[in-house]
Structure formats: structure tokens, C-alpha cells
XYZ file of C-alpha atoms in Angstrom:
216
model
C -10.529 -36.322 -18.147
C -8.275 -38.720 -15.705
C -6.272 -41.157 -17.905
C -5.673 -38.037 -20.252
C -2.229 -36.845 -21.001
C -3.290 -32.712 -21.281
C 0.239 -31.126 -21.890
C 0.440 -34.195 -24.285
C -3.191 -33.838 -25.749
C -2.191 -29.592 -25.961
C 1.665 -30.859 -28.248
C -0.134 -32.163 -30.320
C -2.533 -29.707 -31.205
C -0.171 -26.998 -31.155
C 2.282 -28.740 -34.209
C -1.645 -29.410 -36.063
C -1.132 -25.800 -35.921
C 1.959 -24.864 -36.542
C 2.972 -27.439 -39.251
C 0.287 -26.394 -41.459
C 0.964 -22.776 -41.810
C 3.468 -24.018 -45.004
C -0.253 -24.802 -47.306
C -2.247 -21.290 -45.817
C -4.974 -23.410 -47.322
C -4.346 -26.460 -44.858
C -3.887 -23.547 -42.528
C -6.680 -22.194 -42.232
C -9.468 -25.761 -43.066
C -7.425 -26.360 -39.606
C -6.898 -22.960 -36.868
C -11.159 -22.946 -37.725
C -12.136 -26.532 -36.380
C -9.665 -25.575 -33.395
C -11.226 -21.722 -33.066
C -14.750 -22.842 -33.488
C -14.769 -26.350 -32.982
C -15.928 -26.313 -36.953
C -16.718 -29.733 -37.855
C -16.830 -31.547 -41.505
C -20.182 -30.306 -42.723
C -19.806 -27.046 -41.393
C -16.325 -26.826 -43.102
C -17.605 -27.441 -46.381
C -20.800 -24.999 -46.201
C -17.953 -22.008 -45.529
C -18.622 -18.808 -48.162
C -16.424 -15.502 -48.634
C -19.570 -14.099 -46.504
C -20.192 -16.025 -43.961
C -16.413 -14.438 -41.887
C -17.874 -11.114 -40.278
C -16.047 -8.110 -38.753
C -17.906 -6.579 -35.494
C -16.701 -2.951 -34.268
C -17.950 -2.432 -30.471
C -16.600 0.071 -28.157
C -14.064 0.637 -29.508
C -12.872 -2.442 -30.770
C -12.739 -5.599 -32.828
C -14.273 -9.130 -32.351
C -14.917 -11.401 -35.298
C -16.793 -14.177 -36.293
C -17.966 -16.511 -39.045
C -21.625 -17.946 -39.518
C -21.498 -22.432 -39.693
C -24.792 -24.568 -41.762
C -24.508 -27.890 -41.529
C -27.545 -29.568 -43.005
C -30.127 -26.966 -43.275
C -28.944 -25.263 -39.484
C -26.761 -22.102 -38.976
C -24.768 -21.434 -36.349
C -22.613 -18.041 -35.596
C -19.123 -18.452 -33.246
C -16.186 -16.297 -32.598
C -13.351 -16.885 -34.589
C -9.858 -15.643 -32.839
C -8.706 -12.197 -34.588
C -5.425 -14.879 -36.856
C -7.480 -16.919 -38.299
C -10.032 -14.858 -39.430
C -6.970 -12.536 -40.964
C -5.487 -16.058 -42.488
C -9.195 -16.822 -43.494
C -9.446 -13.223 -45.495
C -5.873 -13.697 -47.214
C -7.687 -16.920 -48.474
C -11.111 -15.652 -49.746
C -9.260 -12.391 -51.499
C -10.533 -12.506 -54.376
C -13.571 -15.516 -54.205
C -17.410 -14.079 -55.272
C -19.306 -13.292 -51.580
C -21.268 -16.896 -51.485
C -18.483 -18.326 -53.190
C -17.247 -21.832 -51.191
C -13.906 -20.698 -49.405
C -12.818 -24.489 -48.989
C -12.592 -27.140 -51.787
C -12.512 -30.745 -50.242
C -14.260 -33.640 -49.357
C -14.752 -34.958 -45.870
C -12.095 -37.979 -47.211
C -9.795 -34.760 -47.850
C -9.898 -33.018 -44.684
C -9.075 -35.816 -42.632
C -5.586 -36.626 -44.952
C -4.834 -32.799 -44.268
C -5.814 -33.511 -40.759
C -3.805 -36.186 -40.180
C -0.557 -35.510 -42.453
C 0.121 -32.402 -40.407
C -0.357 -34.788 -37.397
C 2.828 -36.039 -35.160
C 3.831 -39.374 -37.081
C 3.359 -40.930 -33.080
C -0.748 -39.400 -32.791
C -2.887 -39.351 -36.569
C -6.108 -37.165 -35.635
C -8.342 -36.921 -37.912
C -11.140 -33.712 -38.008
C -13.200 -35.219 -35.682
C -10.231 -36.749 -32.776
C -9.148 -32.497 -33.634
C -12.033 -31.414 -32.646
C -12.303 -33.706 -29.489
C -8.729 -32.913 -28.927
C -9.510 -29.470 -28.479
C -12.730 -30.206 -26.189
C -10.934 -31.580 -24.562
C -8.709 -28.688 -23.468
C -11.506 -26.274 -23.631
C -13.180 -28.678 -20.078
C -9.770 -28.610 -18.760
C -9.857 -24.939 -19.267
C -12.659 -23.727 -17.361
C -12.255 -22.553 -13.644
C -15.703 -23.394 -12.389
C -16.552 -26.869 -13.853
C -18.625 -27.299 -16.986
C -20.977 -24.412 -17.590
C -22.668 -25.215 -20.966
C -19.699 -23.201 -22.229
C -19.067 -25.834 -25.105
C -22.311 -26.247 -25.767
C -23.827 -22.713 -26.512
C -20.297 -22.814 -28.799
C -21.584 -26.022 -31.006
C -25.206 -25.058 -30.500
C -24.863 -21.530 -31.280
C -26.415 -19.780 -28.371
C -25.364 -17.616 -25.669
C -22.966 -16.098 -27.977
C -21.655 -12.146 -25.300
C -21.025 -15.615 -22.655
C -19.345 -17.367 -25.491
C -16.799 -14.620 -26.394
C -16.050 -14.314 -23.294
C -15.067 -17.336 -22.084
C -12.975 -17.948 -25.470
C -11.481 -14.487 -25.039
C -10.574 -15.404 -21.861
C -9.661 -19.035 -21.582
C -9.234 -20.276 -25.221
C -5.605 -21.241 -25.675
C -5.995 -20.107 -29.493
C -6.704 -16.086 -28.519
C -3.874 -16.175 -26.230
C -1.174 -17.283 -29.303
C -0.268 -20.215 -27.145
C -0.833 -22.460 -31.093
C 0.696 -19.857 -32.400
C 4.424 -19.419 -33.185
C 4.641 -15.610 -32.550
C 6.054 -15.806 -28.967
C 10.047 -16.552 -27.732
C 8.862 -18.594 -25.051
C 5.910 -20.791 -26.577
C 8.146 -21.418 -29.808
C 10.915 -22.427 -27.182
C 8.824 -25.205 -25.366
C 6.795 -26.036 -28.795
C 10.311 -26.775 -30.634
C 12.065 -28.701 -27.830
C 9.341 -30.433 -27.178
C 9.251 -32.067 -30.451
C 13.124 -32.506 -30.376
C 12.032 -34.376 -27.374
C 9.362 -36.301 -29.674
C 10.982 -36.830 -32.463
C 14.523 -37.734 -31.311
C 15.641 -34.811 -33.951
C 18.423 -32.508 -32.091
C 19.516 -30.857 -35.039
C 18.379 -27.246 -36.048
C 18.369 -26.996 -39.880
C 16.117 -30.750 -39.779
C 13.251 -28.863 -36.966
C 12.908 -25.316 -39.158
C 12.551 -27.970 -42.009
C 9.502 -30.033 -40.652
C 7.724 -26.687 -38.872
C 8.224 -23.863 -41.580
C 10.367 -21.701 -38.239
C 13.545 -20.311 -39.474
C 17.286 -21.903 -38.731
C 18.405 -19.052 -37.169
C 15.449 -18.943 -34.421
C 15.543 -22.342 -33.896
C 18.882 -22.498 -33.007
C 18.440 -19.476 -30.723
C 15.647 -20.902 -28.949
C 17.605 -24.415 -28.344
C 20.223 -22.570 -27.028
C 18.251 -21.064 -23.854
């Protein structure tokens, strides 16, 4: 991981997640990449019935079946991503594909929501998340990421993601004021934009909230 600016990488991912909220379908696509490391093929093949809710020990766990080249894997997803996917597919039939984008369109969606000076596509975004997850491991690489991509050792992978994946802790969302404040201040510093109204419009937040957090 030497030579990689992980703080900037984390901001880039957060930026893509936040700005994409303006278009629910695009936000859902991006969240699924972040939450599961989904590939373009897996995104194209996703249908409504692939979303699964499992109740265990009084708790809700969320999963998705991802398929590529005839091979399937089961991956955990965070609750917010499950919610967003459920909302955009609410009126779809069980076998209906959730996303109708071509691979090129998916790449353009990710690029559109990237910071102006750092352009990502689906694969680059996946790789960025992998770097962040490797950095989150406390005891070195124990194969969690490979297990996630291969769809094996599901319970082990689920525990790892719930404990260490930033999206499960809300670190790539804007609900928490401290998280939002840090993102807004970093956004202002990197873009040179200091007007709260301009920032609010760019990231899809209210002017009042941006002003309040910038004054802290």
C-alpha cells in the first residue's frame, strides 16, 4: 500500500457515493459496487429476486446474489444499500433486471460522479475499495476480500464487513454530522469552493446544513 494516499482515496469514494444520491438508480449502482465489489457483469445480471433479507437471532442481515459468466456468489450488503435497491426495484417483477445500463454507461456513471481531478470507472472504483478494505484489516490479509469475491465463507465475510467496512459504519454516507463535516471541509479544500450554497448544490445537501457544519 506504500505510495497510495489512502485519505484521498477514501474521500474520492465518499465523493462518488454522496454526489450520486441525486439519481437513485445511479446511487444504487454505485453503492452495490462499494458494498460488494460487484463487477460490471454482476451489475448487469442483477434481478429483483436476488435481494435477500435473513433474520437471525433477532437481527436483520441483508444479502444479494451476484452472477457473472454463469457463476454465482452470495454477498452481504449493508442495510442502506439494500433499502435503496429495494426502492428502485419496488415495481419490478422478480426476474426483471434492476439495471439496464451497458458496461460503457456504468463506467460513465462512475466517472460523472468522480471528483473533477480524479476520474474513476467501475473497475477503478472496485480497486479503490479493495485498497481501503485491506488497510482496515487489523491482523493482515486473512483472505476476507478473496472470500467475498469468490462467495465463500459467508459467515466469516459477513462478520468482517460488519466490523470493518466503512459503508456499514455510515462513513461513506452523510447522516452523521461529524462524517458530513469532515467531507464538506475536505471538499471545500480540494475544490477551492468556499460558498456554502455552491457546495450544497454540488453534493445534494441543504444550504442550511452545509452552512452549519462549515461554521463548526
